[in-house]
mmCIF file of C-alpha atoms in Angstrom:
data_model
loop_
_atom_site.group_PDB
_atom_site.id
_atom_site.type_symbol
_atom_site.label_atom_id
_atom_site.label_comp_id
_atom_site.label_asym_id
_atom_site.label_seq_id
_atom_site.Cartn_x
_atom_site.Cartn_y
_atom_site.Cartn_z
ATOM 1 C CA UNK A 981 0.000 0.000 0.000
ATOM 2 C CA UNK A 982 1.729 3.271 -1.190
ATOM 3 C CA UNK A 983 1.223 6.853 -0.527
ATOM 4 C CA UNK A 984 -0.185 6.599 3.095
ATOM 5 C CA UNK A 985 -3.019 4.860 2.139
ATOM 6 C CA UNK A 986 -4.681 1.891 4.754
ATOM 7 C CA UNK A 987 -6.267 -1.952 4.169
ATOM 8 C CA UNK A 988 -9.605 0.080 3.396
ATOM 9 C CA UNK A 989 -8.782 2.346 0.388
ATOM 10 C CA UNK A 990 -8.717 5.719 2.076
ATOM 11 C CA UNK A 991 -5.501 7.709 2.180
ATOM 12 C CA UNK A 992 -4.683 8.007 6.080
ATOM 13 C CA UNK A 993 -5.502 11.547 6.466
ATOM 14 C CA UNK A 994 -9.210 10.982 5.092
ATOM 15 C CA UNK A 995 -10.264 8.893 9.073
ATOM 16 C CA UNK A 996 -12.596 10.869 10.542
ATOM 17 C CA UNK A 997 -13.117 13.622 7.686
ATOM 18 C CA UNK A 998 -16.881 14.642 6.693
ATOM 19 C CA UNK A 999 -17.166 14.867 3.346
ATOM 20 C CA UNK A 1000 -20.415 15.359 1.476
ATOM 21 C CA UNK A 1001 -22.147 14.962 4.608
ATOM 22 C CA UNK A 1002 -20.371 12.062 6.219
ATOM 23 C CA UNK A 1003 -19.668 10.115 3.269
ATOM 24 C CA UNK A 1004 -16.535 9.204 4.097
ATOM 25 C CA UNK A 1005 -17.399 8.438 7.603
ATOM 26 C CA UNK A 1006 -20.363 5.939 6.258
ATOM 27 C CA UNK A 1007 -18.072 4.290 4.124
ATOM 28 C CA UNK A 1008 -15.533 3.566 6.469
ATOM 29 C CA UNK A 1009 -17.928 2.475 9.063
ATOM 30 C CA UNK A 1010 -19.454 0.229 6.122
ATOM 31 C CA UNK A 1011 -15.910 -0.921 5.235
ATOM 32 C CA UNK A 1012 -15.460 -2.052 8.872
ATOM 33 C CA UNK A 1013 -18.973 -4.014 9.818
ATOM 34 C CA UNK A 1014 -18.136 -5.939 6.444
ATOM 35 C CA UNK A 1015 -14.482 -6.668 7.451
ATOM 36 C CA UNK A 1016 -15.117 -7.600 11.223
ATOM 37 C CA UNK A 1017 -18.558 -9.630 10.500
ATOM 38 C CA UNK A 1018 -16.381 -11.298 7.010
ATOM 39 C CA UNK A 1019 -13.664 -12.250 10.451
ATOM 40 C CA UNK A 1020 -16.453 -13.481 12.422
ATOM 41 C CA UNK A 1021 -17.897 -15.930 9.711
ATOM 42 C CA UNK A 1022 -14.626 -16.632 8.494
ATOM 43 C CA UNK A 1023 -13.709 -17.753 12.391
ATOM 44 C CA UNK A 1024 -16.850 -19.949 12.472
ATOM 45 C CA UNK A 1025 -15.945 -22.343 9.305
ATOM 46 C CA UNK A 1026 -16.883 -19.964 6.320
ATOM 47 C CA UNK A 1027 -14.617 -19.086 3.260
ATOM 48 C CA UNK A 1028 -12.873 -15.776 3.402
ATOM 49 C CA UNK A 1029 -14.465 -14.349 0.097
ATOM 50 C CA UNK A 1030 -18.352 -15.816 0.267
ATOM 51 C CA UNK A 1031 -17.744 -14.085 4.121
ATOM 52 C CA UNK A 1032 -16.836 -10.834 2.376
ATOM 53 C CA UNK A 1033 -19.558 -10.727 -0.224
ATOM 54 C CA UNK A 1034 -22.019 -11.815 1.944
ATOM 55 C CA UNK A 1035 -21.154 -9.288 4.786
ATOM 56 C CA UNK A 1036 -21.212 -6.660 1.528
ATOM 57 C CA UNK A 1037 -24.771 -7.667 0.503
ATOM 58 C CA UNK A 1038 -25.891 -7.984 4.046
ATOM 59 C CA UNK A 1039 -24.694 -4.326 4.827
ATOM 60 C CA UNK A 1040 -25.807 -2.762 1.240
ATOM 61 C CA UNK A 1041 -28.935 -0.286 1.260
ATOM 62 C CA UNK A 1042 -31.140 -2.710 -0.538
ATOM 63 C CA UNK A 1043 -29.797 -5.748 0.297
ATOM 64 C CA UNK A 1044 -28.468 -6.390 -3.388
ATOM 65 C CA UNK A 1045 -25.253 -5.633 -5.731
ATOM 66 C CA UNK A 1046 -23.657 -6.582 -8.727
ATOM 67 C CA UNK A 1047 -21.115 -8.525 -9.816
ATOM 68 C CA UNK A 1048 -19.072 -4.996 -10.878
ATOM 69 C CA UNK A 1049 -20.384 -2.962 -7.862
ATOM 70 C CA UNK A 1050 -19.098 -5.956 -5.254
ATOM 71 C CA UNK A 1051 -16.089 -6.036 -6.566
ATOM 72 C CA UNK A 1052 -15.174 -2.288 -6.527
ATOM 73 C CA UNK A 1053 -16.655 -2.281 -2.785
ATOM 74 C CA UNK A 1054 -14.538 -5.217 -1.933
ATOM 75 C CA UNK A 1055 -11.595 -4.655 -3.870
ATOM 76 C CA UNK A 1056 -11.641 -8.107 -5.480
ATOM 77 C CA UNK A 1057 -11.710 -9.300 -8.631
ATOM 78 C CA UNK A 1058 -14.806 -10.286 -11.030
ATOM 79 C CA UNK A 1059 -13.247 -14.106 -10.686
ATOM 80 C CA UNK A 1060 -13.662 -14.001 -6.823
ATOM 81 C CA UNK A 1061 -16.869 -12.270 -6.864
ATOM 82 C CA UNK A 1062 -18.176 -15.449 -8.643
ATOM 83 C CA UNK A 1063 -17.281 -18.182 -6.569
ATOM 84 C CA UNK A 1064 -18.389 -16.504 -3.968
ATOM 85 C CA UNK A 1065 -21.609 -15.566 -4.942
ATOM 86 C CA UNK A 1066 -21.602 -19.563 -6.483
ATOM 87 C CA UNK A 1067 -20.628 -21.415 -3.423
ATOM 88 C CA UNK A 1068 -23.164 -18.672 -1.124
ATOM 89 C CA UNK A 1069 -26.072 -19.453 -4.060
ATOM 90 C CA UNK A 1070 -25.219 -23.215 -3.412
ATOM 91 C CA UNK A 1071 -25.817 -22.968 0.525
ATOM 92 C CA UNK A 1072 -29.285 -20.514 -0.172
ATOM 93 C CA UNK A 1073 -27.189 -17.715 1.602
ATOM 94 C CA UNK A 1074 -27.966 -15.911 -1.530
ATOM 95 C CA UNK A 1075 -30.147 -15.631 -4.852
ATOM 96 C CA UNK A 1076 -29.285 -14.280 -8.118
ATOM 97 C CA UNK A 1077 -32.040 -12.400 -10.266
ATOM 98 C CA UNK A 1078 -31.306 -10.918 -13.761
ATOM 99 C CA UNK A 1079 -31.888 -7.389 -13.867
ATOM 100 C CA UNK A 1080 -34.887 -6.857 -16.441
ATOM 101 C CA UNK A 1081 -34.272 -5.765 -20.092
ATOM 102 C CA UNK A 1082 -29.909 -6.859 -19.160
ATOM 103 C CA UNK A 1083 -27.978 -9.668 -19.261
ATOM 104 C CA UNK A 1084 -26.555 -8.307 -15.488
ATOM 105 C CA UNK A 1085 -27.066 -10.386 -12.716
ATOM 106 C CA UNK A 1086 -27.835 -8.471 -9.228
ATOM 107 C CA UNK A 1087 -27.015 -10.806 -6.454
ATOM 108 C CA UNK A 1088 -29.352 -10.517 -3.088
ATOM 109 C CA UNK A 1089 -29.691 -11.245 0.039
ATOM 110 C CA UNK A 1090 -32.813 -11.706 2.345
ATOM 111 C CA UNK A 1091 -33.457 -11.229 5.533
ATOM 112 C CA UNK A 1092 -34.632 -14.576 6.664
ATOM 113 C CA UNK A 1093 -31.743 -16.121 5.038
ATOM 114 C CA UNK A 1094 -30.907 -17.646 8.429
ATOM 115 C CA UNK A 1095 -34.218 -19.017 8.472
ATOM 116 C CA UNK A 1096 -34.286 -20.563 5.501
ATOM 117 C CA UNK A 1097 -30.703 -22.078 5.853
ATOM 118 C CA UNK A 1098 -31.633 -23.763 9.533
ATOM 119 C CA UNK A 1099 -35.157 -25.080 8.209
ATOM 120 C CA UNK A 1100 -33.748 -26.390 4.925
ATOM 121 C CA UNK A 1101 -31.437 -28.298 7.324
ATOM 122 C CA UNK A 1102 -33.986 -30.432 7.838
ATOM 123 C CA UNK A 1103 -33.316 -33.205 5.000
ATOM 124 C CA UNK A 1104 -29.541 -32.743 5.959
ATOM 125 C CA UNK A 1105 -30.287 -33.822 9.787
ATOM 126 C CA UNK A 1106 -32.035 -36.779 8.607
ATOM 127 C CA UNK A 1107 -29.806 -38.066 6.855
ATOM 128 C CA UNK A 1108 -27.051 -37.796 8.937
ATOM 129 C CA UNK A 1109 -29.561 -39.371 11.486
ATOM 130 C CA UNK A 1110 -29.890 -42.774 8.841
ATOM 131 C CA UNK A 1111 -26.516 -42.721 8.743
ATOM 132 C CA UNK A 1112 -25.773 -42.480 12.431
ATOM 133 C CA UNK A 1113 -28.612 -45.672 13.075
ATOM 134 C CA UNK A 1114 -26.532 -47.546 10.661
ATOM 135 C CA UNK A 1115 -22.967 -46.404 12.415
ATOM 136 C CA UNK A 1116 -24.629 -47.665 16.062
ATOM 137 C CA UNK A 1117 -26.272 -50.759 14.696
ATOM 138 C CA UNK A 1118 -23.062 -51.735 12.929
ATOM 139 C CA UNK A 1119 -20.828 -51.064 15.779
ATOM 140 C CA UNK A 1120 -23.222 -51.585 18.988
ATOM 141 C CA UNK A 1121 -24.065 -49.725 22.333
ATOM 142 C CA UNK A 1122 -21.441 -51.997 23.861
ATOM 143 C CA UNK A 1123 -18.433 -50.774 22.195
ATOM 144 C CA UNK A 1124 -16.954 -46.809 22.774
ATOM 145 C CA UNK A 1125 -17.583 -45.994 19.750
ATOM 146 C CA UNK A 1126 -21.315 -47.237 19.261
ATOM 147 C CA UNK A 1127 -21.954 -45.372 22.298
ATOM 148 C CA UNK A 1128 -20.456 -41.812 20.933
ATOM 149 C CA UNK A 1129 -21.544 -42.415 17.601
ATOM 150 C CA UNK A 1130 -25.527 -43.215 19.648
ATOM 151 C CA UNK A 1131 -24.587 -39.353 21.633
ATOM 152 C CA UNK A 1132 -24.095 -37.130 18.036
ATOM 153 C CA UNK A 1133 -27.171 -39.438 17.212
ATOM 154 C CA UNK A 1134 -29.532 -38.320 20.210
ATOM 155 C CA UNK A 1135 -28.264 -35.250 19.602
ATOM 156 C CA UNK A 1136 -29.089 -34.842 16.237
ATOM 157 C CA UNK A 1137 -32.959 -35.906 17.151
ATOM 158 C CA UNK A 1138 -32.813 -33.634 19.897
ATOM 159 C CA UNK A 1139 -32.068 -30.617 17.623
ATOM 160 C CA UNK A 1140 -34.361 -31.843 15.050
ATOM 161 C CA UNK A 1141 -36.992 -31.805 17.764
ATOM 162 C CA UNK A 1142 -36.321 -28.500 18.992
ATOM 163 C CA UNK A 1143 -35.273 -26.905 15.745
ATOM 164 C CA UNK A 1144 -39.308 -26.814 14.997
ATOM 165 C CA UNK A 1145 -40.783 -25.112 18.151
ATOM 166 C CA UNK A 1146 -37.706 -22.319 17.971
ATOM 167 C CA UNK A 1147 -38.575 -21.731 14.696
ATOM 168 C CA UNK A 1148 -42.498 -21.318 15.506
ATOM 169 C CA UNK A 1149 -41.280 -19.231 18.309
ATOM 170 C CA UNK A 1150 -38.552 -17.062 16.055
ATOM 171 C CA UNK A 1151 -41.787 -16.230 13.926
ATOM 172 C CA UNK A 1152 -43.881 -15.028 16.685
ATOM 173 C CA UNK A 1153 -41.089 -12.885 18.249
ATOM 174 C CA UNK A 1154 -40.091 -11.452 14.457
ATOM 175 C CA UNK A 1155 -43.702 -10.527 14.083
ATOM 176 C CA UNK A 1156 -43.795 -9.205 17.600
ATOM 177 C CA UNK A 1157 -40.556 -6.864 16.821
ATOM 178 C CA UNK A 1158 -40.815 -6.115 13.600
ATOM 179 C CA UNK A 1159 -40.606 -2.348 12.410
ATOM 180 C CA UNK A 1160 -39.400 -1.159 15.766
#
């Protein structure tokens, strides 16, 4: 980085200037929620770019971007802007609509994303739950590892039990809190 400038863009004299009515200021303050939330995501298992783009769209006025306007915001390339947007389309973190009359995609995200990606779990739990039956039957209670292979198994029907009433209950507090 030359000429005084810092991992966001701005030249080091720009922190804390109002420009066109805090424009600057917003920026920045957008620059770090998407960098610190990208961290946090990237610290719980996700890719370092889908983090980024998905912090981006998260933190964007309407909740959507383009390929081209991603990239300038994030500083990354048209190449990285696709697989992340493909792997976060893949895990329904995302959706990608073509902009009428254009052959642009605008890439968005919705609010109940985390919603939807718990309750689509759904399929994935049970399977893992066949799977687990299979592991226990195969090995038995009586060995160590029938018995911790039986413990992610009751634990995976315990979430799947519970996963329903928190949802029921997310709904009714969303609707209780909604437009605050």
């Amino acid at each position: 980085m030359s000429e005084g400038r810092r991992g966001d863009g701005r030249a080091d004299g720009d922190r804390g200037k109002v420009v066109g009515g805090g424009a600057v200021d917003a920026e920045a303050a957008a620059s770090r929620f998407i960098e610190r939330f990208a961290a946090q995501l990237v610290e719980a298992g996700m890719a370092r770019m889908p983090a980024r783009v998905f912090a981006a769209l998260l933190s964007s006025e309407r909740g959507d971007l383009t390929s081209a306007e991603l990239g300038e915001r994030l500083r990354i390339s048209p190449a990285a802007v696709s697989g992340a947007v493909r792997y976060l389309a893949q895990v329904d973190m995302v959706s990608r609509e073509r902009e009428p009359g254009s052959r642009r995609e605008r890439y968005r995200v919705r609010g109940d994303q985390w919603y939807s990606a718990l309750t689509e779990r759904d399929a994935m739990l049970r399977s893992w739950q066949a799977t687990l039956k299979e592991g226990v039957s195969h090995f038995g209670l009586e060995t160590p590892q029938g018995r911790r292979i039986n413990d992610t198994l009751e634990f995976f029907r315990f979430l799947e039990k519970e996963l329903g009433s928190l949802m029921e209950r997310w709904e009714t507090h969303r609707a209780q809190h909604r437009g605050r």
